[in-house]
C-alpha positions as a printed NumPy array, in Angstrom:
array([[ -5.085, -65.819, 133.714],
       [ -7.616, -67.637, 135.939],
       [ -7.163, -67.697, 139.736],
       [ -6.436, -71.542, 140.89 ],
       [ -7.365, -72.729, 144.225],
       [ -4.919, -74.046, 146.783],
       [ -5.939, -77.836, 146.651],
       [ -5.682, -79.972, 149.713],
       [ -3.163, -82.967, 149.588],
       [ -6.158, -85.232, 149.301],
       [ -8.077, -83.2  , 146.82 ],
       [ -4.731, -82.438, 144.874],
       [ -3.98 , -86.778, 145.001],
       [ -7.816, -87.145, 143.602],
       [ -7.533, -85.009, 140.841],
       [ -4.151, -86.277, 139.665],
       [ -5.803, -89.829, 139.82 ],
       [ -9.119, -88.84 , 138.118],
       [-10.979, -89.766, 141.353],
       [-14.774, -88.123, 141.542],
       [-14.785, -85.003, 143.751],
       [-17.799, -83.317, 145.361],
       [-17.301, -79.531, 146.684],
       [-19.013, -78.42 , 149.917],
       [-19.67 , -75.234, 151.365],
       [-18.191, -73.89 , 154.501],
       [-20.836, -71.46 , 156.346],
       [-22.7  , -74.662, 157.449],
       [-19.313, -74.85 , 159.844],
       [-19.2  , -70.806, 160.648],
       [-22.591, -69.861, 160.638],
       [-24.685, -72.8  , 160.898],
       [-24.271, -74.37 , 164.337],
       [-21.779, -73.737, 167.588],
       [-18.534, -75.635, 168.308],
       [-17.944, -78.439, 168.345],
       [-21.137, -79.577, 166.715],
       [-20.217, -77.606, 163.613],
       [-17.018, -79.559, 163.498],
       [-18.651, -82.939, 164.291],
       [-21.125, -82.553, 161.183],
       [-18.484, -80.919, 158.758],
       [-16.743, -84.07 , 159.509],
       [-19.84 , -86.539, 159.225],
       [-20.424, -84.812, 155.73 ],
       [-17.023, -85.431, 154.636],
       [-16.995, -88.711, 155.612],
       [-20.35 , -89.465, 154.081],
       [-18.982, -88.428, 150.706],
       [-15.954, -90.739, 151.09 ],
       [-18.228, -93.643, 152.192],
       [-20.172, -92.92 , 149.07 ],
       [-16.819, -92.966, 146.712],
       [-15.906, -89.761, 146.141],
       [-13.589, -87.238, 147.502],
       [-14.768, -84.141, 149.488],
       [-13.373, -80.498, 148.818],
       [-14.789, -78.321, 151.339],
       [-14.323, -74.675, 150.299],
       [-13.395, -71.786, 152.173],
       [-11.309, -68.699, 152.283],
       [ -8.259, -68.782, 154.702],
       [ -5.96 , -65.689, 155.012],
       [ -6.76 , -64.649, 151.647],
       [ -6.381, -67.685, 149.787],
       [ -9.353, -69.506, 148.249],
       [ -8.811, -73.39 , 149.269],
       [-10.561, -76.391, 147.711],
       [-10.356, -78.846, 150.174],
       [ -9.422, -78.543, 153.926],
       [ -7.017, -80.668, 155.91 ],
       [ -8.527, -81.64 , 159.138],
       [ -6.551, -79.236, 161.162],
       [ -7.943, -76.206, 158.659],
       [-11.448, -77.734, 159.283],
       [-11.003, -77.407, 163.296],
       [ -9.678, -73.771, 163.15 ],
       [-12.084, -72.834, 160.733],
       [-14.815, -74.299, 163.346],
       [-13.476, -72.25 , 166.233],
       [-12.809, -68.973, 164.127],
       [-14.501, -65.759, 165.182],
       [-15.422, -62.862, 162.888],
       [-15.372, -65.172, 159.733],
       [-16.967, -63.279, 157.013],
       [-19.997, -64.909, 155.424],
       [-18.926, -64.571, 151.317],
       [-20.878, -64.449, 148.044],
       [-20.103, -63.481, 144.634],
       [-20.115, -59.778, 145.43 ],
       [-17.436, -60.013, 148.563],
       [-15.633, -63.031, 147.648],
       [-12.696, -60.894, 145.739],
       [-12.838, -58.324, 148.22 ],
       [-12.289, -61.018, 151.296],
       [ -9.344, -62.207, 149.591],
       [ -7.532, -59.06 , 148.789],
       [ -7.713, -57.938, 152.368],
       [ -6.399, -61.156, 153.434],
       [ -9.397, -62.359, 155.421],
       [-10.98 , -65.352, 156.482],
       [-14.631, -66.316, 154.654],
       [-16.813, -69.062, 154.539],
       [-18.546, -69.492, 151.119],
       [-22.588, -69.622, 150.608],
       [-23.951, -71.483, 147.651],
       [-22.933, -68.986, 145.42 ],
       [-19.277, -68.576, 146.194],
       [-19.035, -72.282, 146.671],
       [-19.773, -72.694, 143.073],
       [-17.357, -70.315, 141.934],
       [-14.744, -72.145, 143.899],
       [-15.59 , -75.589, 143.017],
       [-15.699, -74.322, 139.266],
       [-11.965, -72.707, 139.817],
       [-11.051, -76.31 , 140.909],
       [-12.441, -78.175, 138.332],
       [-14.938, -79.638, 140.506],
       [-18.635, -80.416, 138.796],
       [-20.714, -81.417, 141.587],
       [-21.386, -79.469, 144.984],
       [-23.798, -80.831, 147.9  ],
       [-25.294, -78.584, 150.277],
       [-28.429, -78.177, 152.84 ],
       [-30.838, -75.668, 150.697],
       [-30.023, -73.038, 148.245],
       [-31.089, -69.165, 148.715],
       [-33.717, -67.688, 146.912],
       [-36.598, -65.349, 146.901],
       [-37.54 , -63.833, 150.137],
       [-41.089, -63.329, 151.203],
       [-42.263, -59.943, 150.513],
       [-39.303, -59.457, 148.005],
       [-41.801, -57.577, 145.748],
       [-41.111, -54.872, 148.237],
       [-37.761, -55.486, 149.521],
       [-36.209, -56.936, 146.289],
       [-34.478, -59.692, 148.563],
       [-33.277, -62.281, 146.037],
       [-30.149, -64.751, 146.83 ],
       [-27.116, -64.542, 144.664],
       [-27.481, -68.383, 144.713],
       [-29.996, -68.144, 141.742],
       [-28.264, -65.923, 139.547],
       [-25.12 , -67.926, 140.167],
       [-26.736, -71.285, 138.916],
       [-27.663, -69.854, 135.602],
       [-23.611, -68.555, 135.101],
       [-21.419, -71.268, 136.686],
       [-21.541, -74.797, 135.28 ],
       [-21.805, -76.904, 138.687],
       [-24.483, -78.961, 139.575],
       [-25.91 , -78.361, 142.935],
       [-27.52 , -80.787, 144.821],
       [-29.858, -79.61 , 147.928],
       [-33.189, -80.221, 149.312],
       [-34.683, -77.691, 147.4  ],
       [-34.54 , -74.32 , 148.584],
       [-35.015, -73.086, 152.148],
       [-38.525, -73.311, 153.164],
       [-38.642, -69.831, 155.051],
       [-38.304, -68.506, 151.315],
       [-41.147, -67.949, 148.818],
       [-40.948, -71.174, 146.851],
       [-43.266, -70.304, 143.695],
       [-41.395, -67.155, 143.068],
       [-38.032, -69.   , 143.494],
       [-39.063, -71.589, 140.808],
       [-40.175, -68.58 , 138.555],
       [-36.633, -66.639, 138.784],
       [-35.024, -69.741, 138.316],
       [-37.053, -70.492, 135.105],
       [-36.427, -67.163, 133.712],
       [-32.82 , -67.987, 134.171],
       [-32.923, -70.887, 132.312],
       [-31.837, -73.124, 135.261],
       [-32.69 , -76.812, 135.257],
       [-34.706, -77.573, 138.479],
       [-34.805, -81.475, 138.406],
       [-36.381, -83.3  , 141.207],
       [-34.696, -86.533, 142.153],
       [-37.056, -89.785, 142.374],
       [-40.493, -87.833, 142.731],
       [-42.656, -85.186, 140.658],
       [-42.85 , -82.573, 143.87 ],
       [-40.202, -79.912, 144.542],
       [-39.102, -80.622, 147.827],
       [-39.454, -78.136, 150.71 ],
       [-36.082, -78.578, 152.764],
       [-37.339, -79.884, 156.271],
       [-40.296, -81.592, 154.303],
       [-40.102, -84.082, 151.471],
       [-42.596, -82.534, 149.269],
       [-44.048, -78.967, 148.707],
       [-47.555, -78.337, 146.876],
       [-45.277, -77.417, 143.582],
       [-44.318, -79.385, 141.196],
       [-40.874, -79.475, 139.995],
       [-40.209, -78.568, 136.208],
       [-38.083, -81.759, 135.532],
       [-37.721, -85.149, 137.019],
       [-34.978, -87.587, 136.921],
       [-34.703, -91.113, 138.84 ],
       [-30.839, -91.459, 138.581],
       [-27.229, -90.298, 139.101],
       [-26.448, -91.538, 135.608],
       [-29.172, -89.222, 133.86 ],
       [-28.392, -86.149, 135.817],
       [-24.285, -86.346, 134.818],
       [-25.735, -87.103, 131.307],
       [-27.646, -83.743, 131.489],
       [-24.698, -81.873, 133.025],
       [-22.362, -83.128, 130.194],
       [-24.868, -82.235, 127.294],
       [-25.294, -78.841, 128.735],
       [-21.616, -78.097, 128.002],
       [-21.374, -79.641, 124.919],
       [-24.659, -77.513, 123.79 ],
       [-22.774, -74.526, 124.767],
       [-24.94 , -73.723, 127.759],
       [-24.098, -71.757, 130.449],
       [-24.898, -72.116, 134.104],
       [-25.259, -75.626, 136.045],
       [-28.214, -77.361, 137.348],
       [-30.244, -77.601, 140.521],
       [-30.949, -81.017, 141.701],
       [-33.773, -81.138, 144.446],
       [-33.306, -83.966, 146.468],
       [-36.1  , -84.633, 149.022],
       [-35.007, -85.164, 152.668],
       [-35.173, -88.762, 153.678],
       [-38.961, -89.399, 155.166],
       [-37.52 , -90.714, 158.605],
       [-35.926, -87.43 , 159.009],
       [-38.518, -84.898, 157.385],
       [-40.629, -82.594, 159.503],
       [-44.347, -82.643, 158.082],
       [-45.467, -79.442, 156.097],
       [-48.462, -79.345, 158.093],
       [-46.127, -79.14 , 161.407],
       [-43.343, -76.835, 160.171],
       [-45.631, -74.388, 158.202],
       [-47.132, -72.617, 161.184],
       [-43.769, -72.861, 162.961],
       [-42.346, -70.821, 159.93 ],
       [-45.241, -68.329, 160.02 ],
       [-44.661, -67.793, 163.756],
       [-40.879, -67.069, 163.538],
       [-41.425, -64.765, 160.503],
       [-44.018, -62.632, 162.467],
       [-41.513, -62.183, 165.301],
       [-38.806, -61.347, 162.821],
       [-41.324, -58.527, 161.755],
       [-41.875, -57.116, 165.181],
       [-38.573, -57.008, 166.279],
       [-37.711, -55.415, 163.043],
       [-35.002, -57.914, 161.844],
       [-34.139, -57.126, 158.01 ],
       [-31.494, -57.822, 155.428],
       [-28.893, -60.664, 155.896],
       [-29.852, -60.857, 159.405],
       [-33.303, -62.319, 158.735],
       [-32.29 , -66.269, 157.666],
       [-29.812, -66.683, 160.68 ],
       [-32.828, -65.117, 163.016],
       [-35.446, -67.619, 161.414],
       [-33.41 , -70.706, 161.441],
       [-32.567, -70.107, 165.164],
       [-36.164, -69.432, 166.174],
       [-37.552, -72.542, 164.133],
       [-34.597, -74.746, 165.811],
       [-35.937, -73.495, 169.367],
       [-39.655, -73.602, 168.217],
       [-38.981, -77.388, 167.212],
       [-36.865, -78.077, 170.157],
       [-34.042, -78.887, 167.919],
       [-35.839, -81.138, 165.457],
       [-35.093, -78.909, 162.721],
       [-31.357, -78.985, 162.949],
       [-31.285, -82.915, 163.128],
       [-33.313, -82.759, 159.928],
       [-30.812, -80.317, 158.505],
       [-27.974, -82.684, 158.982],
       [-30.008, -85.705, 157.774],
       [-30.833, -83.812, 154.212],
       [-26.987, -82.716, 154.121],
       [-25.765, -86.28 , 154.542],
       [-28.469, -87.272, 151.809],
       [-27.608, -84.783, 149.485],
       [-23.749, -85.822, 149.815],
       [-24.609, -89.217, 148.965],
       [-26.289, -88.403, 145.959],
       [-23.636, -85.669, 144.809],
       [-20.895, -88.373, 145.191],
       [-23.185, -90.676, 142.877],
       [-23.485, -88.063, 140.211],
       [-19.525, -87.127, 140.554],
       [-18.64 , -90.717, 140.294],
       [-20.768, -90.886, 136.891],
       [-19.203, -87.857, 135.659],
       [-15.676, -89.56 , 135.98 ]])
C-alpha cells in the first residue's frame, strides 16, 4: 500500500484534467528568507509556473500530513510558522508519525512529488558534496535521491558553496544524468558557468522530456538533474563570488560552525557580503528554473 499525499484543490483538478504539474520545495519558505519576503517569493514562483502553462504543487508536511500543493492560506501559515522541521529522506516519516510540520528539502520534495505522480520539480540548487567531505563525509542525501526517485529536477546546478567536481563525480557514480541546458559548462548557482563541463547537454524541453520518458521505458531507476544557468542579467560573476565564498567558509571554520548549521551560516554570510545581491540572484534563478520545469512538464503531458 502506497501513501497518497493530500492534494490541494488546484492540484487535484489539474491531475483530473491532465494538466502539467511542477513540484516545488518548501524549505525556501521556512529556512530560506524571513517573512514576508518568503511568502512573496513563494507566490512569485507559483505564479511563474502558472504563467508558463503548468500548475504548481508545493510539497510540505503539515500536522503530520504530506501535502502536494498548498492553498494560499496554508502557504501563508507555513511562511509564518515557528519551529518547522527541515525534512530529508531520513526524517520525513518520523515527522509525519509525530504529527509535526516540516518543510521539504530536494530529497523529500522528490519523494512527495513521486508519490503524487508529479514528474518534474523546480528548485534553486541541489545539495551535494561539501568541501572537506573526505574528512567529514558530509554529502547531501539529494544525490542519492536523484539515483533512486524518478523525478526530473531543474536546478541552477549545485550550490556554489559545495565541492562541485566531487559532486559531479558522485552523481556519475550513482548513474544520474546531469544535463546542462543550452550550454556545455556546468552552472555554478549564482554564476552561469563553472570551470567544469557538464556530462550531457540538451537544448530543448522536448528532448529533456523524451529522455525522462525513455529512462522509465528502459527500466532505469532514478531521475535527471537539469542544470539550468542563471539568466545573465541576474548572475554574480564567478571572479566576484568565489573570494566571498572563501571568506565565508573561513569564518565558519573560525567560529566552529559544523554539520547542518554550515549551509545556513554560509548563505547568510554571503548575503551580507554581497549586500543582498546573492538573494536577488537566488530568486531570479528559481523563477528561471520554474519556467523551464513548466515547459518540460508540458512536453511530458
